[in-house]
Amino acid sequence: MAQIKIQTPDDWHLHFRDGDMLNETVPATARCFNRAIVMPNLVPPITNAKMIEEYRKRILAARPEGSKFEPLMTLYLTNETTREDIILAKEVGTVAAKLYPAGATTNSDAAVKSLEPIFPIFEEMQKQGMLLLIHGEVTDDHVDIFDREKEFIDRHLTRIVTTFPELKIVFEHITTKDAVDFVVSSNDNVAATITPQHLLLNRNDMLVGGIRPHNYCLPVLKRNIHQQALRKVVATGNKKFFLGTDSAPHEKDMKESACGCAGCYSAWSAIELYTHVFDELDALDKLEGFASHYGADFYGLPRNEGTITLVKEDWTIPEQIILPNGNPIVPFFAGQNCTWKLID
Ligand code: DOR
Ligand code: ZN
């Protein structure tokens, strides 16, 4: 049976949430990833060093027995963030700060309402060597949701990148050919994460034959040409593109609703589905770079020491998982076939 062994991977973008939910999300990720960049969009958001330290402890307490999994913490930027906040966050080991344009996604209302005033904060981050992680979408009502990523590149990202050439920037969960082209043509301090859903699906998978709320995430799935651009770039093994699942749990009722939440909970199948995609692309030799090398290299962190093994074997992703609070959640790709399986 075909199998593939790669250095232990990391997840460079996910949502663990908080409280009880950590007992579900942390083990799910720690089963195969050694580290993860943990998003700070909690309620209330993680806006200072003290909150970061406390949240980190709660995550560590939810690790399975014996697990060496390491959460990498991030700071939630607002228009009230000060240079002092950056310095103190850095002192407690925070690796990055997250820029959400206010209203762009889940729990982002308190985030950045105006970009210009926050430029001194980017300057401090550049000085401190703290990475800037960007949810790259404009939020103006008049801009079509399918154009919001491109509009963000044209109106904001280009200027941020030119103004701060030494600031390391991760354009998170990119969804368009425009984003791929932008990252490829930018300097080496600009990289991007790509999710399993944006590699596997396009907007037809969300809208044809009925609305499929479990495929709804933000940035929203785009048309097929964009999906193809993402698949093409990962198959080339370009080191600017690396794994970030954006695994983002929402309970079943919150997704299957008249106003459903955005997010795909992929932690239980992410590494398997990425492998499935790289196999489809005939690019299994590029999986290890994407999953285990390029992210660590970009963040300036050591690559992991262990390995994981996957075998080519069909399995069906469960229809639902019961959360520690007793409520069901529908995992990403529920009921569908995955062609690769992680073995111990
Ligand atoms: O689909 C998404 N869900 N996109 C995000 O940017 C946030 C995430 C969440 O927190 O639910
Ligand atoms: Zn996210």
mmCIF file of C-alpha atoms and ligand atoms in Angstrom:
data_model
loop_
_atom_site.group_PDB
_atom_site.id
_atom_site.type_symbol
_atom_site.label_atom_id
_atom_site.label_comp_id
_atom_site.label_asym_id
_atom_site.label_seq_id
_atom_site.Cartn_x
_atom_site.Cartn_y
_atom_site.Cartn_z
ATOM 1 C CA MET A 1 0.000 0.000 0.000
ATOM 2 C CA ALA A 2 1.290 3.467 -0.883
ATOM 3 C CA GLN A 3 2.443 5.514 2.032
ATOM 4 C CA ILE A 4 4.143 8.819 2.619
ATOM 5 C CA LYS A 5 6.258 9.953 5.541
ATOM 6 C CA ILE A 6 6.815 13.678 6.147
ATOM 7 C CA GLN A 7 8.423 15.736 8.870
ATOM 8 C CA THR A 8 5.839 16.634 11.530
ATOM 9 C CA PRO A 9 3.748 19.521 10.161
ATOM 10 C CA ASP A 10 2.413 22.709 11.791
ATOM 11 C CA ASP A 11 -0.860 24.530 11.259
ATOM 12 C CA TRP A 12 -0.113 28.206 10.597
ATOM 13 C CA HIS A 13 -3.701 29.417 11.093
ATOM 14 C CA LEU A 14 -6.565 28.045 13.161
ATOM 15 C CA HIS A 15 -9.301 28.832 15.681
ATOM 16 C CA PHE A 16 -9.318 26.871 18.936
ATOM 17 C CA ARG A 17 -12.080 28.979 20.575
ATOM 18 C CA ASP A 18 -12.213 28.785 24.379
ATOM 19 C CA GLY A 19 -13.676 27.054 27.444
ATOM 20 C CA ASP A 20 -15.065 23.555 26.953
ATOM 21 C CA MET A 21 -14.448 23.692 23.228
ATOM 22 C CA LEU A 22 -10.676 23.506 23.848
ATOM 23 C CA ASN A 23 -11.116 19.885 24.962
ATOM 24 C CA GLU A 24 -12.308 19.132 21.437
ATOM 25 C CA THR A 25 -10.151 21.397 19.290
ATOM 26 C CA VAL A 26 -6.745 21.078 20.946
ATOM 27 C CA PRO A 27 -6.523 17.242 20.825
ATOM 28 C CA ALA A 28 -7.862 17.266 17.247
ATOM 29 C CA THR A 29 -4.982 19.464 16.119
ATOM 30 C CA ALA A 30 -2.338 17.969 18.422
ATOM 31 C CA ARG A 31 -2.939 14.506 16.906
ATOM 32 C CA CYS A 32 -0.686 15.453 13.961
ATOM 33 C CA PHE A 33 0.486 19.075 14.184
ATOM 34 C CA ASN A 34 3.324 20.047 16.530
ATOM 35 C CA ARG A 35 2.520 23.775 16.574
ATOM 36 C CA ALA A 36 -0.322 26.029 15.533
ATOM 37 C CA ILE A 37 -0.829 29.744 15.100
ATOM 38 C CA VAL A 38 -3.847 30.420 17.292
ATOM 39 C CA MET A 39 -6.270 33.115 16.173
ATOM 40 C CA PRO A 40 -7.287 35.695 18.796
ATOM 41 C CA ASN A 41 -10.910 36.397 17.721
ATOM 42 C CA LEU A 42 -12.486 35.281 20.992
ATOM 43 C CA VAL A 43 -15.237 37.082 22.877
ATOM 44 C CA PRO A 44 -13.750 39.319 24.210
ATOM 45 C CA PRO A 45 -10.822 39.384 21.763
ATOM 46 C CA ILE A 46 -7.236 38.758 22.889
ATOM 47 C CA THR A 47 -5.891 42.306 22.846
ATOM 48 C CA ASN A 48 -3.012 42.347 25.329
ATOM 49 C CA ALA A 49 -0.121 40.348 26.769
ATOM 50 C CA LYS A 50 -1.985 39.333 29.923
ATOM 51 C CA MET A 51 -4.895 37.870 27.952
ATOM 52 C CA ILE A 52 -2.417 36.061 25.699
ATOM 53 C CA GLU A 53 -0.661 34.432 28.638
ATOM 54 C CA GLU A 54 -3.946 33.327 30.218
ATOM 55 C CA TYR A 55 -5.326 31.971 26.942
ATOM 56 C CA ARG A 56 -2.088 30.092 26.298
ATOM 57 C CA LYS A 57 -2.378 28.397 29.707
ATOM 58 C CA ARG A 58 -5.961 27.318 28.978
ATOM 59 C CA ILE A 59 -4.824 25.785 25.688
ATOM 60 C CA LEU A 60 -1.908 23.963 27.327
ATOM 61 C CA ALA A 61 -4.287 22.547 29.953
ATOM 62 C CA ALA A 62 -6.402 21.015 27.158
ATOM 63 C CA ARG A 63 -3.506 19.111 25.577
ATOM 64 C CA PRO A 64 -3.793 15.311 25.619
ATOM 65 C CA GLU A 65 -1.623 13.589 28.201
ATOM 66 C CA GLY A 66 2.036 13.572 27.175
ATOM 67 C CA SER A 67 1.481 15.893 24.212
ATOM 68 C CA LYS A 68 4.250 18.391 23.439
ATOM 69 C CA PHE A 69 1.968 20.445 21.209
ATOM 70 C CA GLU A 70 2.911 24.132 21.264
ATOM 71 C CA PRO A 71 0.390 26.919 20.678
ATOM 72 C CA LEU A 72 1.864 30.003 19.001
ATOM 73 C CA MET A 73 -0.042 33.004 20.212
ATOM 74 C CA THR A 74 -1.298 36.073 18.355
ATOM 75 C CA LEU A 75 -2.505 39.524 19.339
ATOM 76 C CA TYR A 76 -5.803 40.989 18.034
ATOM 77 C CA LEU A 77 -5.200 44.460 16.617
ATOM 78 C CA THR A 78 -7.680 47.284 17.175
ATOM 79 C CA ASN A 79 -7.527 51.025 16.660
ATOM 80 C CA GLU A 80 -6.700 51.231 20.389
ATOM 81 C CA THR A 81 -3.604 48.980 20.161
ATOM 82 C CA THR A 82 -0.493 50.845 21.344
ATOM 83 C CA ARG A 83 3.222 50.382 20.677
ATOM 84 C CA GLU A 84 3.465 49.313 24.318
ATOM 85 C CA ASP A 85 0.949 46.506 23.655
ATOM 86 C CA ILE A 86 3.234 45.206 20.896
ATOM 87 C CA ILE A 87 6.333 45.371 23.075
ATOM 88 C CA LEU A 88 4.640 43.610 26.006
ATOM 89 C CA ALA A 89 3.099 40.967 23.740
ATOM 90 C CA LYS A 90 6.508 40.296 22.230
ATOM 91 C CA GLU A 91 7.989 39.922 25.728
ATOM 92 C CA VAL A 92 5.592 37.060 26.520
ATOM 93 C CA GLY A 93 6.552 35.246 23.313
ATOM 94 C CA THR A 94 3.769 36.372 20.970
ATOM 95 C CA VAL A 95 4.889 35.696 17.422
ATOM 96 C CA ALA A 96 2.339 37.669 15.423
ATOM 97 C CA ALA A 97 -0.518 40.152 15.457
ATOM 98 C CA LYS A 98 -3.702 39.708 13.478
ATOM 99 C CA LEU A 99 -5.320 42.411 11.415
ATOM 100 C CA TYR A 100 -9.048 41.959 10.906
ATOM 101 C CA PRO A 101 -10.800 44.773 9.098
ATOM 102 C CA ALA A 102 -13.773 45.430 11.431
ATOM 103 C CA GLY A 103 -16.803 43.415 10.335
ATOM 104 C CA ALA A 104 -14.862 41.181 7.937
ATOM 105 C CA THR A 105 -15.599 37.942 9.787
ATOM 106 C CA THR A 106 -16.513 36.155 13.052
ATOM 107 C CA ASN A 107 -15.881 38.337 16.146
ATOM 108 C CA SER A 108 -14.166 41.103 14.232
ATOM 109 C CA ASP A 109 -16.478 43.975 15.172
ATOM 110 C CA ALA A 110 -13.975 45.310 17.715
ATOM 111 C CA ALA A 111 -11.094 45.116 15.254
ATOM 112 C CA VAL A 112 -9.524 47.682 12.920
ATOM 113 C CA LYS A 113 -12.003 50.291 11.676
ATOM 114 C CA SER A 114 -9.450 52.534 10.042
ATOM 115 C CA LEU A 115 -6.133 51.346 8.642
ATOM 116 C CA GLU A 116 -4.162 54.575 8.338
ATOM 117 C CA PRO A 117 -3.952 55.289 12.108
ATOM 118 C CA ILE A 118 -2.549 51.831 12.780
ATOM 119 C CA PHE A 119 0.550 52.322 10.601
ATOM 120 C CA PRO A 120 2.725 53.312 13.621
ATOM 121 C CA ILE A 121 1.810 49.916 15.107
ATOM 122 C CA PHE A 122 3.042 48.162 11.964
ATOM 123 C CA GLU A 123 6.235 50.161 12.315
ATOM 124 C CA GLU A 124 6.684 48.911 15.881
ATOM 125 C CA MET A 125 5.990 45.334 14.772
ATOM 126 C CA GLN A 126 8.583 45.670 12.038
ATOM 127 C CA LYS A 127 11.056 46.868 14.678
ATOM 128 C CA GLN A 128 10.178 44.050 17.103
ATOM 129 C CA GLY A 129 10.245 41.338 14.438
ATOM 130 C CA MET A 130 6.591 40.471 15.025
ATOM 131 C CA LEU A 131 4.704 39.093 12.028
ATOM 132 C CA LEU A 132 1.566 40.731 10.653
ATOM 133 C CA LEU A 133 -1.218 38.288 9.755
ATOM 134 C CA ILE A 134 -3.898 39.768 7.547
ATOM 135 C CA HIS A 135 -7.504 38.884 6.848
ATOM 136 C CA GLY A 136 -7.409 40.563 3.463
ATOM 137 C CA GLU A 137 -10.904 41.700 2.587
ATOM 138 C CA VAL A 138 -12.505 45.136 2.423
ATOM 139 C CA THR A 139 -15.825 45.436 4.200
ATOM 140 C CA ASP A 140 -17.578 48.239 2.300
ATOM 141 C CA ASP A 141 -21.250 47.430 1.676
ATOM 142 C CA HIS A 142 -21.019 48.419 -1.970
ATOM 143 C CA VAL A 143 -18.179 45.991 -2.740
ATOM 144 C CA ASP A 144 -19.365 42.594 -3.972
ATOM 145 C CA ILE A 145 -18.339 39.834 -1.559
ATOM 146 C CA PHE A 146 -16.552 37.946 -4.360
ATOM 147 C CA ASP A 147 -14.377 41.026 -5.098
ATOM 148 C CA ARG A 148 -13.413 41.919 -1.547
ATOM 149 C CA GLU A 149 -10.037 40.194 -1.512
ATOM 150 C CA LYS A 150 -8.848 41.787 -4.748
ATOM 151 C CA GLU A 151 -10.096 45.190 -3.596
ATOM 152 C CA PHE A 152 -8.122 44.799 -0.352
ATOM 153 C CA ILE A 153 -4.947 44.038 -2.316
ATOM 154 C CA ASP A 154 -5.401 47.071 -4.564
ATOM 155 C CA ARG A 155 -6.466 49.534 -1.884
ATOM 156 C CA HIS A 156 -4.504 48.452 1.189
ATOM 157 C CA LEU A 157 -2.133 45.527 0.947
ATOM 158 C CA THR A 158 0.029 46.983 -1.793
ATOM 159 C CA ARG A 159 0.551 50.090 0.320
ATOM 160 C CA ILE A 160 1.285 48.181 3.549
ATOM 161 C CA VAL A 161 3.856 46.021 1.757
ATOM 162 C CA THR A 162 5.611 48.979 0.134
ATOM 163 C CA THR A 163 5.607 51.071 3.310
ATOM 164 C CA PHE A 164 6.993 48.248 5.491
ATOM 165 C CA PRO A 165 9.366 46.196 3.334
ATOM 166 C CA GLU A 166 10.985 44.554 6.385
ATOM 167 C CA LEU A 167 7.691 43.558 8.024
ATOM 168 C CA LYS A 168 6.880 39.881 7.567
ATOM 169 C CA ILE A 169 3.328 39.612 6.331
ATOM 170 C CA VAL A 170 1.158 36.533 5.964
ATOM 171 C CA PHE A 171 -1.805 37.038 3.656
ATOM 172 C CA GLU A 172 -4.123 34.551 5.369
ATOM 173 C CA HIS A 173 -6.401 31.968 3.736
ATOM 174 C CA ILE A 174 -6.058 33.352 0.230
ATOM 175 C CA THR A 175 -8.831 32.550 -2.213
ATOM 176 C CA THR A 176 -8.077 34.216 -5.548
ATOM 177 C CA LYS A 177 -5.689 34.152 -8.477
ATOM 178 C CA ASP A 178 -5.151 37.851 -7.725
ATOM 179 C CA ALA A 179 -3.818 36.965 -4.283
ATOM 180 C CA VAL A 180 -1.566 34.228 -5.694
ATOM 181 C CA ASP A 181 -0.135 36.644 -8.267
ATOM 182 C CA PHE A 182 0.332 39.354 -5.644
ATOM 183 C CA VAL A 183 2.235 37.073 -3.272
ATOM 184 C CA VAL A 184 4.382 35.577 -6.044
ATOM 185 C CA SER A 185 5.398 39.031 -7.252
ATOM 186 C CA SER A 186 5.973 40.550 -3.784
ATOM 187 C CA ASN A 187 9.259 40.553 -1.873
ATOM 188 C CA ASP A 188 10.279 37.546 0.235
ATOM 189 C CA ASN A 189 8.705 39.023 3.373
ATOM 190 C CA VAL A 190 5.242 38.322 1.971
ATOM 191 C CA ALA A 191 3.752 34.820 2.168
ATOM 192 C CA ALA A 192 0.298 33.225 2.279
ATOM 193 C CA THR A 193 -1.603 30.394 3.928
ATOM 194 C CA ILE A 194 -4.053 28.200 2.020
ATOM 195 C CA THR A 195 -6.910 26.163 3.530
ATOM 196 C CA PRO A 196 -8.100 22.685 2.518
ATOM 197 C CA GLN A 197 -11.527 24.023 1.550
ATOM 198 C CA HIS A 198 -10.141 26.584 -0.901
ATOM 199 C CA LEU A 199 -8.057 23.868 -2.574
ATOM 200 C CA LEU A 200 -10.890 21.331 -2.705
ATOM 201 C CA LEU A 201 -13.899 23.495 -3.508
ATOM 202 C CA ASN A 202 -15.197 26.450 -5.445
ATOM 203 C CA ARG A 203 -18.409 28.439 -5.097
ATOM 204 C CA ASN A 204 -20.442 25.859 -7.014
ATOM 205 C CA ASP A 205 -19.815 23.492 -4.101
ATOM 206 C CA MET A 206 -21.564 25.995 -1.861
ATOM 207 C CA LEU A 207 -24.457 27.027 -4.097
ATOM 208 C CA VAL A 208 -25.357 24.443 -6.754
ATOM 209 C CA GLY A 209 -28.332 22.210 -5.908
ATOM 210 C CA GLY A 210 -29.036 24.071 -2.667
ATOM 211 C CA ILE A 211 -27.124 26.165 -0.163
ATOM 212 C CA ARG A 212 -24.484 24.142 1.643
ATOM 213 C CA PRO A 213 -23.803 26.016 4.862
ATOM 214 C CA HIS A 214 -20.929 23.763 5.921
ATOM 215 C CA ASN A 215 -18.927 24.960 2.914
ATOM 216 C CA TYR A 216 -19.499 28.596 3.872
ATOM 217 C CA CYS A 217 -16.384 30.279 5.185
ATOM 218 C CA LEU A 218 -14.711 33.655 4.861
ATOM 219 C CA PRO A 219 -13.184 34.702 2.593
ATOM 220 C CA VAL A 220 -15.984 32.990 0.699
ATOM 221 C CA LEU A 221 -15.258 30.265 -1.885
ATOM 222 C CA LYS A 222 -14.631 31.820 -5.293
ATOM 223 C CA ARG A 223 -15.118 30.703 -8.878
ATOM 224 C CA ASN A 224 -13.278 27.745 -10.340
ATOM 225 C CA ILE A 225 -10.461 29.732 -12.015
ATOM 226 C CA HIS A 226 -9.384 30.931 -8.571
ATOM 227 C CA GLN A 227 -9.469 27.451 -7.073
ATOM 228 C CA GLN A 228 -7.330 26.274 -9.985
ATOM 229 C CA ALA A 229 -4.799 29.068 -9.387
ATOM 230 C CA LEU A 230 -4.409 27.982 -5.741
ATOM 231 C CA ARG A 231 -3.998 24.330 -6.742
ATOM 232 C CA LYS A 232 -1.481 25.239 -9.403
ATOM 233 C CA VAL A 233 0.715 27.287 -7.109
ATOM 234 C CA VAL A 234 0.918 24.680 -4.328
ATOM 235 C CA ALA A 235 1.830 22.047 -6.928
ATOM 236 C CA THR A 236 4.883 24.106 -7.913
ATOM 237 C CA GLY A 237 6.272 23.911 -4.355
ATOM 238 C CA ASN A 238 6.644 27.686 -4.057
ATOM 239 C CA LYS A 239 7.965 28.375 -0.532
ATOM 240 C CA LYS A 240 5.763 31.464 -0.084
ATOM 241 C CA PHE A 241 2.649 29.298 0.259
ATOM 242 C CA PHE A 242 2.111 27.102 3.279
ATOM 243 C CA LEU A 243 -0.446 25.202 5.320
ATOM 244 C CA GLY A 244 -3.035 27.066 7.397
ATOM 245 C CA THR A 245 -6.276 25.157 7.895
ATOM 246 C CA ASP A 246 -8.408 28.018 9.256
ATOM 247 C CA SER A 247 -10.168 25.230 11.129
ATOM 248 C CA ALA A 248 -13.029 27.199 12.702
ATOM 249 C CA PRO A 249 -15.681 25.272 14.640
ATOM 250 C CA HIS A 250 -19.283 26.446 14.884
ATOM 251 C CA GLU A 251 -22.015 24.239 16.328
ATOM 252 C CA LYS A 252 -24.361 22.573 13.805
ATOM 253 C CA ASP A 253 -27.313 24.844 14.670
ATOM 254 C CA MET A 254 -25.198 27.950 14.181
ATOM 255 C CA LYS A 255 -24.252 26.817 10.655
ATOM 256 C CA GLU A 256 -27.645 25.415 9.604
ATOM 257 C CA SER A 257 -29.480 28.644 10.251
ATOM 258 C CA ALA A 258 -31.174 31.503 8.407
ATOM 259 C CA CYS A 259 -27.999 33.486 9.068
ATOM 260 C CA GLY A 260 -25.316 30.832 9.346
ATOM 261 C CA CYS A 261 -21.828 31.374 10.731
ATOM 262 C CA ALA A 262 -18.723 31.282 8.533
ATOM 263 C CA GLY A 263 -16.150 28.587 9.162
ATOM 264 C CA CYS A 264 -15.193 24.983 8.354
ATOM 265 C CA TYR A 265 -14.081 22.692 11.168
ATOM 266 C CA SER A 266 -11.365 20.681 9.442
ATOM 267 C CA ALA A 267 -8.984 19.684 12.244
ATOM 268 C CA TRP A 268 -9.898 15.959 12.143
ATOM 269 C CA SER A 269 -9.190 15.622 8.436
ATOM 270 C CA ALA A 270 -6.996 18.532 7.380
ATOM 271 C CA ILE A 271 -3.630 16.842 6.899
ATOM 272 C CA GLU A 272 -5.380 13.928 5.193
ATOM 273 C CA LEU A 273 -7.300 16.229 2.835
ATOM 274 C CA TYR A 274 -4.212 18.249 1.931
ATOM 275 C CA THR A 275 -2.495 14.940 1.092
ATOM 276 C CA HIS A 276 -5.536 13.920 -0.986
ATOM 277 C CA VAL A 277 -5.253 17.215 -2.920
ATOM 278 C CA PHE A 278 -1.490 16.958 -3.488
ATOM 279 C CA ASP A 279 -2.033 13.388 -4.711
ATOM 280 C CA GLU A 280 -4.730 14.575 -7.145
ATOM 281 C CA LEU A 281 -2.233 17.178 -8.366
ATOM 282 C CA ASP A 282 0.439 14.500 -8.770
ATOM 283 C CA ALA A 283 2.558 16.609 -6.431
ATOM 284 C CA LEU A 284 2.973 14.453 -3.320
ATOM 285 C CA ASP A 285 6.660 15.338 -3.370
ATOM 286 C CA LYS A 286 5.651 18.952 -2.633
ATOM 287 C CA LEU A 287 3.477 18.153 0.400
ATOM 288 C CA GLU A 288 6.269 18.162 2.976
ATOM 289 C CA GLY A 289 7.523 21.624 2.013
ATOM 290 C CA PHE A 290 4.005 23.062 2.169
ATOM 291 C CA ALA A 291 2.995 21.319 5.399
ATOM 292 C CA SER A 292 6.217 21.089 7.383
ATOM 293 C CA HIS A 293 8.958 23.395 6.090
ATOM 294 C CA TYR A 294 7.924 26.676 4.495
ATOM 295 C CA GLY A 295 5.810 27.975 7.389
ATOM 296 C CA ALA A 296 8.493 27.366 10.002
ATOM 297 C CA ASP A 297 11.146 28.868 7.717
ATOM 298 C CA PHE A 298 9.040 31.974 7.106
ATOM 299 C CA TYR A 299 8.348 32.445 10.826
ATOM 300 C CA GLY A 300 12.054 31.963 11.578
ATOM 301 C CA LEU A 301 11.344 28.914 13.766
ATOM 302 C CA PRO A 302 13.067 25.527 13.681
ATOM 303 C CA ARG A 303 11.497 22.768 11.603
ATOM 304 C CA ASN A 304 9.975 19.944 13.669
ATOM 305 C CA GLU A 305 11.985 16.852 14.489
ATOM 306 C CA GLY A 306 9.494 13.991 14.289
ATOM 307 C CA THR A 307 7.621 12.529 11.355
ATOM 308 C CA ILE A 308 4.067 11.518 10.537
ATOM 309 C CA THR A 309 2.982 8.780 8.145
ATOM 310 C CA LEU A 310 -0.057 8.668 5.902
ATOM 311 C CA VAL A 311 -1.268 5.650 3.940
ATOM 312 C CA LYS A 312 -3.328 5.631 0.785
ATOM 313 C CA GLU A 313 -6.611 4.287 2.113
ATOM 314 C CA ASP A 314 -10.227 5.389 1.611
ATOM 315 C CA TRP A 315 -12.175 6.521 4.653
ATOM 316 C CA THR A 316 -15.318 8.545 5.185
ATOM 317 C CA ILE A 317 -15.235 11.736 7.206
ATOM 318 C CA PRO A 318 -17.853 11.428 10.001
ATOM 319 C CA GLU A 319 -21.255 13.089 9.536
ATOM 320 C CA GLN A 320 -20.972 14.722 12.928
ATOM 321 C CA ILE A 321 -18.934 15.007 16.104
ATOM 322 C CA ILE A 322 -20.378 15.575 19.571
ATOM 323 C CA LEU A 323 -18.762 18.483 21.379
ATOM 324 C CA PRO A 324 -17.866 18.383 25.095
ATOM 325 C CA ASN A 325 -21.051 20.389 25.804
ATOM 326 C CA GLY A 326 -23.160 17.662 24.163
ATOM 327 C CA ASN A 327 -23.980 19.642 21.014
ATOM 328 C CA PRO A 328 -23.203 18.332 17.534
ATOM 329 C CA ILE A 329 -20.845 19.878 15.030
ATOM 330 C CA VAL A 330 -20.577 18.910 11.366
ATOM 331 C CA PRO A 331 -16.918 18.566 10.387
ATOM 332 C CA PHE A 332 -15.618 19.796 7.054
ATOM 333 C CA PHE A 333 -16.162 17.329 4.171
ATOM 334 C CA ALA A 334 -18.601 15.312 6.352
ATOM 335 C CA GLY A 335 -19.757 12.078 4.768
ATOM 336 C CA GLN A 336 -17.260 12.418 1.907
ATOM 337 C CA ASN A 337 -14.388 10.223 0.945
ATOM 338 C CA CYS A 338 -10.790 11.006 1.739
ATOM 339 C CA THR A 339 -8.133 8.904 0.012
ATOM 340 C CA TRP A 340 -5.347 9.272 2.599
ATOM 341 C CA LYS A 341 -5.285 8.292 6.244
ATOM 342 C CA LEU A 342 -2.927 9.229 9.061
ATOM 343 C CA ILE A 343 -1.424 6.271 10.909
ATOM 344 C CA ASP A 344 0.378 6.343 14.261
HETATM 345 O O1 DOR B 1 -14.681 31.257 7.902
HETATM 346 C C1 DOR B 1 -14.089 31.851 8.790
HETATM 347 N N1 DOR B 1 -14.302 31.546 10.106
HETATM 348 N N2 DOR B 1 -13.262 32.835 8.467
HETATM 349 C C2 DOR B 1 -12.693 33.624 9.376
HETATM 350 O O2 DOR B 1 -11.996 34.517 8.991
HETATM 351 C C3 DOR B 1 -13.008 33.435 10.814
HETATM 352 C C4 DOR B 1 -13.461 32.087 11.122
HETATM 353 C C5 DOR B 1 -14.133 31.987 12.478
HETATM 354 O O3 DOR B 1 -13.568 32.489 13.456
HETATM 355 O O4 DOR B 1 -15.201 31.393 12.571
HETATM 356 ZN ZN ZN B 2 -9.228 32.261 10.478
#
